[in-house]
């Protein structure tokens, strides 16, 4: 691909490992789990403890929510970040949280271990530049209407600011299919591995929007060579203030983690011929 001076594949296919608070992304399988939104201290802390117990390496949770409707829950903002900070202190899990505004990058970065740039902001070039300048690890989700080349060029914006800590996340694209929330494009796993050195994660929660599909798609992503998963988990999904139909409860998440570990071990045994 043209113009990918920094995001493109490296000679010999060397892939980047991005270390965040002791977690190495790009090596093994890193699972980031937690609620769609931070709603309260109790909900976040209880979810954090549960996902840690099940083996998640990082906690996710939105304090700033990009919502389709301006009247929908927009997130707790600073209060939400403080709750995430408390959850990190209590569990030791590093925090992944979204930033949606250029003006917030530096102060949200004081709470986050990884700043997430969501699908709706993938091509917000000023936000990408600001994220690059922050020097924080950035989780860049694929825009719902974006090609691989457009996505990698957005990673290039961050890298071009001197920030080499970029992690990609496939979260589904909009197609003519309406049964699923999005069409999760698992072909992006080998595609990214062929065209870029950056780690690639998959978000099966937003990628399908359907509870029963999160397990199968996660296992398929591991079979395809994914570096990690971002999965929505809520202590009580039925009461969630956003995305309640796609959040696993802790018991379902723990069962999935067990299957993921076994799938990953099987893939290690098989070798990853064909995914590189
Ligand atoms: C999220 O992960 O909270 C989110 C809003 O995802 P996306 O940007 O992929 O829709
Ligand atoms: Mn969500």
XYZ file of N, CA and C and ligand atoms in Angstrom:
839
model
N 0.831 -1.205 0.000
C 0.000 0.000 0.000
C 0.866 1.254 0.000
N 0.466 2.216 -0.822
C 1.265 3.435 -0.967
C 1.155 4.315 0.287
N 2.167 5.105 0.493
C 2.150 6.143 1.537
C 2.100 5.655 2.978
N 2.247 4.368 3.170
C 2.300 3.885 4.545
C 3.765 3.783 4.957
N 4.319 4.924 5.343
C 5.748 4.941 5.685
C 5.995 4.273 7.022
N 5.016 4.382 7.916
C 5.219 3.903 9.288
C 4.294 2.760 9.680
N 3.113 2.729 9.075
C 2.133 1.692 9.470
C 2.278 0.415 8.659
N 2.979 0.503 7.539
C 3.049 -0.637 6.619
C 3.865 -1.809 7.151
N 3.723 -2.924 6.467
C 4.441 -4.147 6.866
C 5.941 -3.897 6.858
N 6.642 -4.569 7.758
C 8.090 -4.408 7.863
C 8.781 -5.520 7.090
N 10.010 -5.265 6.655
C 10.730 -6.315 5.931
C 10.814 -7.573 6.802
N 10.572 -8.714 6.205
C 10.620 -9.965 6.960
C 9.360 -10.210 7.776
N 8.409 -9.269 7.708
C 7.122 -9.454 8.398
C 7.172 -9.250 9.903
N 8.225 -8.559 10.410
C 8.312 -8.344 11.867
C 7.085 -7.575 12.359
N 6.510 -8.011 13.472
C 5.301 -7.377 13.990
C 5.587 -6.680 15.308
N 4.904 -5.567 15.544
C 5.149 -4.787 16.758
C 4.451 -5.380 17.967
N 5.134 -5.285 19.084
C 4.515 -5.624 20.366
C 4.417 -4.310 21.130
N 3.229 -3.986 21.612
C 3.043 -2.725 22.323
C 2.812 -3.025 23.790
N 3.734 -2.530 24.601
C 3.639 -2.828 26.024
C 2.881 -1.716 26.734
N 1.840 -2.108 27.441
C 1.019 -1.134 28.175
C 0.884 -1.629 29.607
N 1.473 -0.887 30.520
C 1.377 -1.234 31.947
C 1.626 -2.726 32.188
N 2.672 -3.239 31.560
C 3.051 -4.638 31.795
C 2.333 -5.652 30.911
N 1.331 -5.214 30.146
C 0.626 -6.132 29.240
C 1.227 -5.970 27.844
N 1.601 -7.097 27.236
C 2.232 -7.035 25.917
C 1.208 -7.369 24.830
N 0.826 -6.341 24.060
C -0.181 -6.531 23.012
C 0.535 -6.806 21.701
N 0.237 -7.981 21.122
C 0.955 -8.395 19.909
C 1.693 -9.690 20.171
N 1.510 -10.179 21.391
C 2.154 -11.425 21.824
C 1.076 -12.209 22.567
N 0.785 -13.420 22.170
C -0.280 -14.164 22.855
C -1.640 -13.534 22.582
N -2.581 -13.807 23.458
C -3.945 -13.297 23.288
C -4.294 -12.402 24.472
N -4.535 -11.123 24.181
C -4.856 -10.167 25.236
C -6.362 -9.876 25.197
N -7.040 -10.125 26.297
C -8.478 -9.854 26.316
C -8.761 -8.609 27.166
N -9.433 -7.658 26.525
C -9.872 -6.419 27.179
C -11.372 -6.574 27.386
N -11.835 -6.457 28.625
C -13.258 -6.676 28.871
C -13.780 -5.663 29.865
N -15.082 -5.443 29.804
C -15.705 -4.510 30.735
C -16.962 -3.949 30.123
N -17.637 -3.084 30.868
C -18.927 -2.596 30.399
C -18.818 -1.660 29.206
N -19.907 -1.573 28.472
C -19.985 -0.583 27.395
C -19.725 0.787 28.028
N -20.558 1.120 29.034
C -20.425 2.417 29.711
C -20.152 2.234 31.195
N -19.381 3.160 31.727
C -19.262 3.267 33.180
C -20.552 3.922 33.661
N -21.307 3.204 34.505
C -22.607 3.727 34.947
C -22.597 4.103 36.417
N -21.856 3.346 37.202
C -21.774 3.631 38.638
C -20.514 2.949 39.167
N -20.138 3.349 40.376
C -18.948 2.743 40.982
C -19.180 1.248 41.226
N -20.340 0.929 41.733
C -20.620 -0.473 42.050
C -20.599 -1.337 40.795
N -21.294 -0.886 39.753
C -21.363 -1.655 38.493
C -19.966 -1.854 37.906
N -19.160 -0.815 37.932
C -17.835 -0.904 37.298
C -16.888 -1.766 38.135
N -16.881 -1.537 39.438
C -15.971 -2.311 40.291
C -16.314 -3.792 40.297
N -17.614 -4.084 40.394
C -17.999 -5.507 40.411
C -17.666 -6.164 39.069
N -17.890 -5.443 37.971
C -17.552 -6.001 36.654
C -16.043 -6.179 36.534
N -15.294 -5.205 37.013
C -13.824 -5.266 36.922
C -13.279 -6.487 37.669
N -13.787 -6.700 38.861
C -13.333 -7.848 39.657
C -13.670 -9.153 38.927
N -14.879 -9.211 38.361
C -15.314 -10.437 37.665
C -14.472 -10.703 36.420
N -14.194 -9.675 35.620
C -13.429 -9.936 34.383
C -11.977 -10.276 34.715
N -11.480 -9.668 35.786
C -10.110 -10.012 36.199
C -10.044 -11.481 36.621
N -11.010 -11.891 37.425
C -11.054 -13.268 37.902
C -11.111 -14.257 36.736
N -11.815 -13.867 35.666
C -11.950 -14.752 34.502
C -10.700 -14.731 33.620
N -9.785 -13.781 33.877
C -8.529 -13.782 33.118
C -8.351 -12.637 32.135
N -9.222 -11.620 32.181
C -9.014 -10.459 31.304
C -7.730 -9.743 31.717
N -7.051 -9.149 30.734
C -5.786 -8.460 31.019
C -5.983 -6.963 31.201
N -7.096 -6.440 30.703
C -7.377 -5.000 30.805
C -8.869 -4.777 30.967
N -9.189 -3.605 31.535
C -10.593 -3.226 31.738
C -10.990 -2.145 30.739
N -12.114 -2.352 30.056
C -12.664 -1.294 29.212
C -13.878 -0.687 29.890
N -14.233 0.534 29.485
C -15.440 1.170 30.006
C -15.486 2.581 29.445
N -16.640 2.951 28.896
C -16.766 4.275 28.290
C -17.241 5.303 29.296
N -16.520 6.415 29.369
C -16.948 7.545 30.187
C -17.512 8.635 29.273
N -17.098 8.618 28.020
C -17.641 9.509 26.994
C -18.204 8.613 25.909
N -19.507 8.642 25.731
C -20.156 7.722 24.801
C -20.608 8.422 23.530
N -20.142 7.953 22.378
C -20.648 8.509 21.122
C -21.979 7.848 20.787
N -23.097 8.488 21.044
C -24.408 7.850 20.879
C -25.136 8.360 19.643
N -25.927 7.501 19.051
C -26.687 7.866 17.855
C -27.644 9.022 18.160
N -28.261 8.972 19.336
C -29.204 10.037 19.707
C -28.591 10.966 20.759
N -28.791 12.273 20.600
C -28.265 13.212 21.612
C -28.988 13.071 22.953
N -30.143 12.373 22.943
C -30.896 12.219 24.185
C -30.529 10.942 24.944
N -29.728 10.072 24.303
C -29.321 8.824 24.965
C -28.208 9.132 25.975
N -28.017 8.224 26.918
C -26.974 8.359 27.951
C -25.613 8.661 27.304
N -25.011 9.745 27.714
C -23.778 10.202 27.073
C -22.512 9.824 27.851
N -22.690 9.162 28.989
C -21.523 8.786 29.792
C -21.344 9.735 30.964
N -20.559 9.285 31.950
C -20.410 10.066 33.186
C -19.257 11.064 33.127
N -18.487 11.058 32.035
C -17.384 12.016 31.911
C -16.345 11.824 33.004
N -15.921 12.946 33.588
C -14.859 12.908 34.603
C -15.189 11.951 35.751
N -16.450 11.952 36.176
C -16.851 11.047 37.262
C -16.584 9.587 36.850
N -16.862 9.271 35.603
C -16.621 7.921 35.082
C -15.138 7.582 35.073
N -14.319 8.558 34.717
C -12.867 8.318 34.696
C -12.350 8.048 36.106
N -12.909 8.760 37.075
C -12.481 8.546 38.469
C -12.883 7.154 38.948
N -14.033 6.691 38.490
C -14.465 5.333 38.850
C -13.510 4.313 38.212
N -13.148 4.546 36.961
C -12.207 3.629 36.293
C -10.862 3.607 37.025
N -10.440 4.779 37.480
C -9.178 4.873 38.213
C -9.248 4.031 39.499
N -10.392 4.099 40.153
C -10.568 3.309 41.368
C -10.555 1.808 41.031
N -11.203 1.447 39.935
C -11.234 0.034 39.523
C -9.817 -0.456 39.211
N -9.023 0.414 38.609
C -7.626 0.035 38.322
C -6.857 -0.179 39.626
N -7.066 0.720 40.589
C -6.344 0.579 41.864
C -6.773 -0.696 42.587
N -8.051 -1.035 42.493
C -8.528 -2.224 43.212
C -8.188 -3.540 42.536
N -8.085 -3.534 41.203
C -7.856 -4.816 40.499
C -6.470 -4.911 39.878
N -5.821 -3.774 39.669
C -4.533 -3.771 38.963
C -4.701 -3.820 37.447
N -5.951 -3.842 36.963
C -6.150 -3.905 35.510
C -5.944 -2.530 34.877
N -5.119 -2.455 33.824
C -4.998 -1.192 33.089
C -6.338 -0.834 32.417
N -6.525 0.443 32.152
C -7.811 0.977 31.673
C -7.769 1.376 30.201
N -8.794 0.943 29.470
C -9.001 1.386 28.083
C -10.289 2.193 28.064
N -10.211 3.455 27.614
C -11.430 4.267 27.568
C -11.389 5.208 26.373
N -12.575 5.518 25.874
C -12.653 6.292 24.621
C -12.543 7.787 24.858
N -11.901 8.445 23.906
C -11.873 9.908 23.893
C -12.542 10.340 22.595
N -13.446 11.331 22.706
C -14.207 11.700 21.502
C -13.957 13.139 21.062
N -13.145 13.870 21.822
C -12.968 15.293 21.524
C -11.497 15.660 21.651
N -10.998 16.418 20.688
C -9.578 16.832 20.726
C -9.245 17.549 22.036
N -10.224 18.310 22.547
C -9.957 19.107 23.764
C -9.769 18.243 25.004
N -10.172 16.973 24.911
C -10.121 16.094 26.087
C -8.919 15.152 26.094
N -8.191 15.095 24.985
C -7.161 14.050 24.866
C -6.157 14.092 26.018
N -5.643 15.277 26.343
C -4.559 15.274 27.323
C -5.052 14.927 28.727
N -6.201 15.445 29.123
C -6.633 15.120 30.503
C -7.248 13.735 30.621
N -7.932 13.246 29.581
C -8.430 11.867 29.640
C -7.232 10.904 29.669
N -6.176 11.311 28.966
C -4.942 10.512 28.942
C -4.303 10.354 30.319
N -4.644 11.256 31.234
C -4.093 11.123 32.593
C -4.763 9.972 33.349
N -5.965 9.585 32.913
C -6.678 8.480 33.571
C -6.523 7.161 32.822
N -6.369 7.253 31.485
C -6.388 6.034 30.662
C -4.994 5.454 30.497
N -4.920 4.132 30.415
C -3.669 3.499 29.991
C -3.653 3.404 28.469
N -4.839 3.186 27.882
C -4.984 3.208 26.423
C -6.160 4.112 26.092
N -5.941 5.036 25.163
C -7.041 5.871 24.677
C -7.661 5.190 23.463
N -8.967 5.023 23.513
C -9.653 4.421 22.371
C -10.201 5.514 21.470
N -9.983 5.340 20.174
C -10.654 6.202 19.191
C -11.680 5.320 18.505
N -12.936 5.694 18.626
C -14.030 4.840 18.180
C -14.256 4.902 16.677
N -15.088 3.974 16.220
C -15.375 3.840 14.795
C -15.846 5.164 14.182
N -16.693 5.872 14.928
C -17.255 7.113 14.383
C -16.222 8.213 14.249
N -15.124 8.085 14.935
C -14.075 9.113 14.875
C -12.816 8.655 14.153
N -12.889 7.499 13.501
C -11.650 6.979 12.909
C -10.972 7.986 11.998
N -11.777 8.720 11.227
C -11.169 9.696 10.303
C -11.274 11.130 10.822
N -11.363 11.285 12.126
C -11.323 12.635 12.713
C -9.826 12.988 12.830
N -9.339 13.642 11.773
C -7.880 13.792 11.652
C -7.287 14.662 12.753
N -8.029 15.665 13.222
C -7.462 16.458 14.324
C -7.374 15.622 15.593
N -8.368 14.758 15.814
C -8.316 13.876 16.991
C -7.145 12.890 16.859
N -6.925 12.391 15.660
C -5.799 11.462 15.444
C -4.468 12.156 15.730
N -4.339 13.395 15.246
C -3.086 14.134 15.478
C -2.856 14.376 16.965
N -3.918 14.779 17.639
C -3.848 15.046 19.081
C -3.473 13.758 19.829
N -4.080 12.647 19.410
C -3.787 11.341 20.021
C -2.327 10.986 19.788
N -1.840 11.317 18.620
C -0.436 11.066 18.311
C 0.472 11.883 19.219
N 0.130 13.154 19.382
C 0.959 14.046 20.215
C 0.946 13.635 21.677
N -0.143 13.012 22.121
C -0.257 12.638 23.540
C 0.782 11.589 23.939
N 1.239 10.805 22.953
C 2.203 9.747 23.262
C 1.582 8.549 23.959
N 0.280 8.594 24.231
C -0.399 7.467 24.897
C -0.637 6.332 23.901
N -0.681 5.087 24.374
C -1.106 4.000 23.483
C -2.537 4.281 22.972
N -2.745 4.051 21.689
C -4.039 4.358 21.068
C -4.643 3.087 20.476
N -5.888 2.825 20.837
C -6.643 1.719 20.230
C -7.533 2.350 19.161
N -7.203 2.071 17.903
C -7.904 2.714 16.789
C -8.879 1.732 16.158
N -10.165 1.991 16.373
C -11.175 1.103 15.811
C -11.409 1.421 14.341
N -11.828 0.395 13.611
C -12.077 0.592 12.185
C -13.393 1.332 11.992
N -13.364 2.345 11.171
C -14.590 3.075 10.853
C -15.586 2.141 10.180
N -16.855 2.375 10.428
C -17.855 1.417 9.927
C -18.048 1.464 8.419
N -17.464 2.484 7.766
C -17.553 2.540 6.301
C -16.156 2.563 5.687
N -15.173 2.074 6.396
C -13.793 2.310 5.949
C -13.123 1.087 5.355
N -12.286 1.356 4.383
C -11.463 0.294 3.809
C -10.221 0.102 4.683
N -9.556 -1.012 4.451
C -8.296 -1.284 5.159
C -7.298 -0.151 4.915
N -7.215 0.301 3.666
C -6.240 1.348 3.339
C -6.550 2.654 4.074
N -7.832 3.010 4.147
C -8.205 4.231 4.884
C -7.862 4.083 6.366
N -8.128 2.914 6.897
C -7.880 2.635 8.324
C -6.376 2.745 8.629
N -5.591 2.103 7.797
C -4.137 2.140 8.039
C -3.591 3.560 7.862
N -4.193 4.333 6.971
C -3.756 5.728 6.833
C -4.085 6.536 8.084
N -5.158 6.169 8.770
C -5.491 6.856 10.026
C -4.472 6.495 11.105
N -4.054 5.227 11.115
C -2.976 4.831 12.036
C -1.721 5.643 11.705
N -1.501 5.861 10.412
C -0.324 6.616 9.959
C -0.330 8.048 10.531
N -1.513 8.666 10.622
C -1.620 10.009 11.216
C -1.071 10.023 12.640
N -1.402 8.983 13.401
C -0.954 8.917 14.804
C 0.551 8.667 14.842
N 0.986 7.709 14.045
C 2.413 7.348 14.004
C 3.264 8.527 13.550
N 2.730 9.308 12.607
C 3.487 10.435 12.042
C 3.745 11.523 13.078
N 2.988 11.506 14.176
C 3.240 12.474 15.262
C 4.302 11.960 16.227
N 4.891 10.817 15.902
C 5.962 10.297 16.758
C 5.470 9.317 17.811
N 4.210 8.926 17.708
C 3.653 7.964 18.674
C 3.588 6.588 18.003
N 4.418 5.673 18.459
C 4.452 4.364 17.789
C 3.563 3.325 18.467
N 2.739 3.775 19.420
C 1.914 2.802 20.149
C 0.479 2.785 19.613
N 0.319 2.141 18.473
C -1.006 2.080 17.862
C -1.455 0.623 17.755
N -2.686 0.389 18.191
C -3.289 -0.952 18.157
C -4.567 -0.828 17.332
N -4.754 -1.729 16.391
C -5.942 -1.666 15.533
C -7.035 -2.575 16.091
N -8.295 -2.219 15.845
C -9.400 -3.072 16.296
C -10.509 -3.105 15.253
N -10.726 -4.301 14.712
C -11.854 -4.525 13.780
C -13.138 -4.645 14.596
N -14.167 -3.877 14.227
C -15.416 -3.882 15.001
C -16.650 -3.989 14.106
N -16.415 -4.458 12.884
C -17.552 -4.642 11.992
C -17.799 -3.427 11.133
N -18.328 -3.702 9.959
C -18.640 -2.625 9.014
C -20.110 -2.702 8.639
N -20.602 -1.608 8.088
C -22.007 -1.576 7.702
C -22.154 -2.148 6.289
N -22.993 -3.146 6.167
C -23.250 -3.734 4.851
C -24.772 -3.768 4.647
N -25.227 -4.462 3.615
C -26.675 -4.570 3.388
C -27.334 -5.502 4.392
N -26.547 -6.259 5.135
C -27.101 -7.205 6.108
C -27.662 -6.457 7.315
N -28.858 -6.792 7.704
C -29.447 -6.114 8.867
C -29.678 -7.049 10.053
N -29.464 -8.353 9.839
C -29.679 -9.302 10.947
C -28.715 -9.014 12.089
N -27.460 -8.781 11.718
C -26.446 -8.435 12.703
C -26.331 -6.911 12.783
N -25.798 -6.410 13.899
C -25.639 -4.959 14.047
C -24.653 -4.431 13.011
N -23.572 -5.184 12.825
C -22.559 -4.875 11.810
C -22.109 -6.191 11.200
N -21.379 -6.124 10.106
C -20.811 -7.343 9.537
C -19.364 -7.410 10.008
N -19.112 -8.353 10.912
C -17.764 -8.449 11.488
C -16.830 -9.029 10.431
N -15.827 -8.261 10.068
C -14.969 -8.645 8.947
C -13.694 -9.306 9.478
N -13.809 -10.609 9.734
C -12.652 -11.323 10.297
C -11.519 -11.466 9.281
N -11.823 -11.235 8.015
C -10.744 -11.298 7.014
C -9.720 -10.190 7.242
N -10.092 -9.176 8.040
C -9.133 -8.105 8.349
C -7.969 -8.586 9.218
N -8.138 -9.718 9.895
C -7.023 -10.190 10.733
C -5.836 -10.570 9.846
N -6.008 -11.535 8.924
C -4.868 -11.808 8.034
C -4.539 -10.627 7.128
N -5.533 -9.806 6.788
C -5.255 -8.658 5.906
C -4.327 -7.657 6.604
N -4.604 -7.368 7.876
C -3.732 -6.439 8.612
C -2.355 -7.068 8.789
N -2.338 -8.355 9.073
C -1.033 -9.008 9.288
C -0.195 -9.018 8.014
N -0.855 -8.972 6.868
C -0.111 -8.960 5.606
C 0.360 -7.559 5.219
N -0.325 -6.526 5.725
C -0.050 -5.174 5.223
C 0.529 -4.230 6.273
N 0.548 -4.661 7.545
C 0.982 -3.766 8.622
C 1.704 -4.554 9.712
N 2.511 -3.853 10.483
C 3.196 -4.506 11.620
C 2.410 -4.302 12.916
N 1.306 -3.558 12.849
C 0.585 -3.195 14.079
C -0.275 -4.349 14.592
N -0.426 -4.455 15.906
C -1.294 -5.497 16.461
C -2.744 -5.291 16.035
N -3.450 -6.399 15.882
C -4.854 -6.338 15.464
C -5.753 -7.060 16.479
N -6.733 -6.322 16.974
C -7.727 -6.884 17.888
C -9.076 -6.984 17.166
N -9.996 -7.732 17.770
C -11.358 -7.803 17.245
C -12.339 -7.519 18.383
N -13.383 -6.762 18.068
C -14.465 -6.483 19.013
C -15.718 -7.202 18.505
N -15.995 -8.399 19.047
C -17.148 -9.156 18.562
C -18.462 -8.631 19.129
N -18.409 -7.754 20.127
C -19.631 -7.238 20.750
C -20.314 -6.238 19.813
N -19.584 -5.161 19.451
C -20.145 -4.217 18.482
C -20.174 -4.845 17.080
N -19.279 -5.795 16.858
C -19.175 -6.427 15.544
C -20.395 -7.242 15.153
N -21.130 -7.740 16.158
C -22.319 -8.538 15.845
C -23.570 -7.955 16.512
N -23.405 -7.437 17.721
C -24.557 -6.922 18.466
C -25.466 -8.027 18.985
N -25.025 -9.261 18.868
C -25.868 -10.404 19.251
C -25.110 -11.298 20.227
N -25.690 -11.448 21.406
C -25.045 -12.190 22.487
C -24.502 -13.558 22.055
N -25.349 -14.319 21.381
C -24.974 -15.687 21.009
C -23.893 -15.765 19.953
N -23.542 -14.642 19.358
C -22.511 -14.662 18.311
C -21.139 -14.264 18.840
N -21.097 -13.772 20.079
C -19.825 -13.259 20.601
C -18.820 -14.393 20.793
N -19.298 -15.516 21.325
C -18.422 -16.670 21.517
C -17.880 -17.211 20.198
N -18.772 -17.594 19.267
C -18.285 -18.143 17.992
C -17.341 -17.200 17.247
N -17.652 -15.906 17.228
C -16.793 -14.960 16.498
C -15.450 -14.757 17.205
N -15.459 -14.815 18.547
C -14.194 -14.687 19.283
C -13.288 -15.872 18.987
N -13.887 -17.066 19.009
C -13.099 -18.279 18.732
C -12.577 -18.255 17.298
N -13.418 -17.791 16.373
C -12.996 -17.709 14.974
C -11.858 -16.695 14.813
N -11.936 -15.600 15.560
C -10.871 -14.591 15.491
C -9.547 -15.188 15.980
N -9.611 -15.973 17.040
C -8.382 -16.610 17.537
C -7.841 -17.570 16.473
N -8.740 -18.313 15.839
C -8.301 -19.235 14.782
C -7.659 -18.482 13.624
N -8.096 -17.239 13.411
C -7.555 -16.440 12.296
C -6.294 -15.673 12.677
N -5.843 -15.804 13.930
C -4.567 -15.194 14.317
C -4.665 -13.837 14.986
N -5.791 -13.545 15.617
C -5.960 -12.234 16.254
C -5.009 -12.078 17.460
N -4.626 -10.832 17.756
C -3.741 -10.562 18.900
C -4.516 -10.337 20.190
N -5.815 -10.101 20.056
C -6.592 -9.860 21.269
C -8.032 -9.559 20.933
N -8.844 -9.451 21.977
C -10.277 -9.217 21.807
C -10.714 -8.109 22.752
N -11.702 -7.339 22.326
C -12.328 -6.370 23.224
C -13.791 -6.783 23.348
N -14.184 -7.165 24.559
C -15.506 -7.768 24.764
C -16.273 -7.004 25.843
N -17.547 -6.707 25.544
C -18.362 -6.015 26.545
C -18.939 -7.001 27.558
N -18.698 -6.685 28.833
C -19.192 -7.519 29.938
C -19.823 -6.582 30.974
N -20.989 -6.973 31.462
C -21.705 -6.136 32.441
C -22.168 -7.037 33.581
N -22.089 -6.524 34.778
C -22.464 -7.320 35.938
C -23.950 -7.706 35.883
N -24.755 -6.824 35.254
C -26.195 -7.091 35.114
C -26.661 -6.512 33.773
N -26.411 -7.263 32.689
C -26.657 -6.706 31.345
C -28.050 -6.115 31.166
N -29.061 -6.736 31.777
C -30.446 -6.270 31.566
C -30.640 -4.827 32.029
N -29.800 -4.371 32.971
C -29.981 -3.016 33.491
C -29.040 -2.005 32.821
N -28.269 -2.450 31.833
C -27.249 -1.566 31.234
C -27.880 -0.343 30.572
N -27.168 0.775 30.657
C -27.680 2.020 30.067
C -27.308 2.180 28.600
N -26.451 1.288 28.103
C -26.153 1.279 26.666
C -25.803 -0.147 26.277
N -26.130 -0.514 25.048
C -25.784 -1.824 24.477
C -26.144 -3.007 25.385
N -27.339 -2.998 25.939
C -27.663 -4.071 26.886
C -27.849 -5.432 26.226
N -28.122 -5.445 24.931
C -28.344 -6.736 24.262
C -27.064 -7.450 23.841
N -25.932 -6.799 24.006
C -24.690 -7.426 23.535
C -23.633 -7.561 24.630
N -24.042 -7.369 25.893
C -23.038 -7.478 26.953
C -23.167 -8.843 27.647
N -22.058 -9.534 27.750
C -22.063 -10.834 28.422
C -22.152 -10.618 29.927
N -22.762 -11.570 30.624
C -22.679 -11.506 32.084
C -21.374 -12.207 32.495
N -20.929 -12.008 33.724
C -19.624 -12.551 34.113
C -19.506 -14.062 33.950
N -20.583 -14.803 34.188
C -20.488 -16.267 34.075
C -20.259 -16.675 32.618
N -20.993 -16.051 31.704
C -20.825 -16.368 30.277
C -19.419 -15.959 29.820
N -18.932 -14.827 30.334
C -17.589 -14.386 29.963
C -16.535 -15.375 30.470
N -16.703 -15.858 31.685
C -15.732 -16.816 32.239
C -15.713 -18.098 31.410
N -16.888 -18.559 30.988
C -16.938 -19.771 30.141
C -16.241 -19.521 28.807
N -16.481 -18.344 28.250
C -15.836 -18.015 26.965
C -14.317 -17.948 27.126
N -13.854 -17.344 28.207
C -12.405 -17.236 28.432
C -11.758 -18.616 28.472
N -12.446 -19.549 29.086
C -11.912 -20.911 29.157
C -11.789 -21.492 27.746
N -12.815 -21.310 26.938
C -12.767 -21.831 25.564
C -11.693 -21.112 24.739
N -11.539 -19.809 24.982
C -10.524 -19.045 24.231
C -9.116 -19.533 24.552
N -8.881 -19.812 25.827
C -7.557 -20.318 26.219
C -7.273 -21.646 25.526
N -8.315 -22.498 25.465
C -8.107 -23.807 24.838
C -7.911 -23.657 23.329
N -8.657 -22.736 22.730
C -8.506 -22.495 21.286
C -7.114 -21.943 20.983
N -6.674 -21.033 21.823
C -5.353 -20.419 21.612
C -4.253 -21.496 21.742
N -4.388 -22.360 22.731
C -3.397 -23.423 22.926
C -3.392 -24.346 21.705
N -4.585 -24.619 21.184
C -4.678 -25.470 19.990
C -4.001 -24.788 18.799
N -4.211 -23.478 18.654
C -3.586 -22.750 17.542
C -2.064 -22.738 17.685
N -1.596 -22.618 18.935
C -0.147 -22.647 19.158
C 0.418 -23.995 18.729
N -0.337 -25.040 19.041
C 0.087 -26.393 18.680
C 0.101 -26.556 17.151
N -0.908 -25.966 16.516
C -1.047 -26.082 15.068
C -0.007 -25.249 14.322
N 0.431 -24.148 14.950
C 1.324 -23.204 14.271
C 0.464 -22.262 13.459
N 0.973 -21.047 13.154
C 0.087 -20.108 12.480
C 0.418 -19.922 10.998
N 0.832 -20.987 10.377
C 1.031 -20.998 8.923
C -0.225 -20.459 8.245
N -0.057 -19.483 7.384
C -1.233 -18.986 6.666
C -1.829 -17.734 7.279
N -1.499 -17.435 8.517
C -2.030 -16.190 9.089
C -0.954 -15.110 9.094
N 0.222 -15.438 8.616
C 1.293 -14.439 8.588
C 1.510 -13.912 7.195
C -17.099 1.195 22.172
O -16.206 0.327 22.086
O -17.513 1.624 23.255
C -17.712 1.730 20.944
C -18.535 2.767 20.962
O -17.362 1.048 19.835
P -17.356 1.527 18.295
O -16.621 2.827 18.252
O -16.630 0.411 17.617
O -18.796 1.632 17.884
Mn -20.999 -0.516 23.473
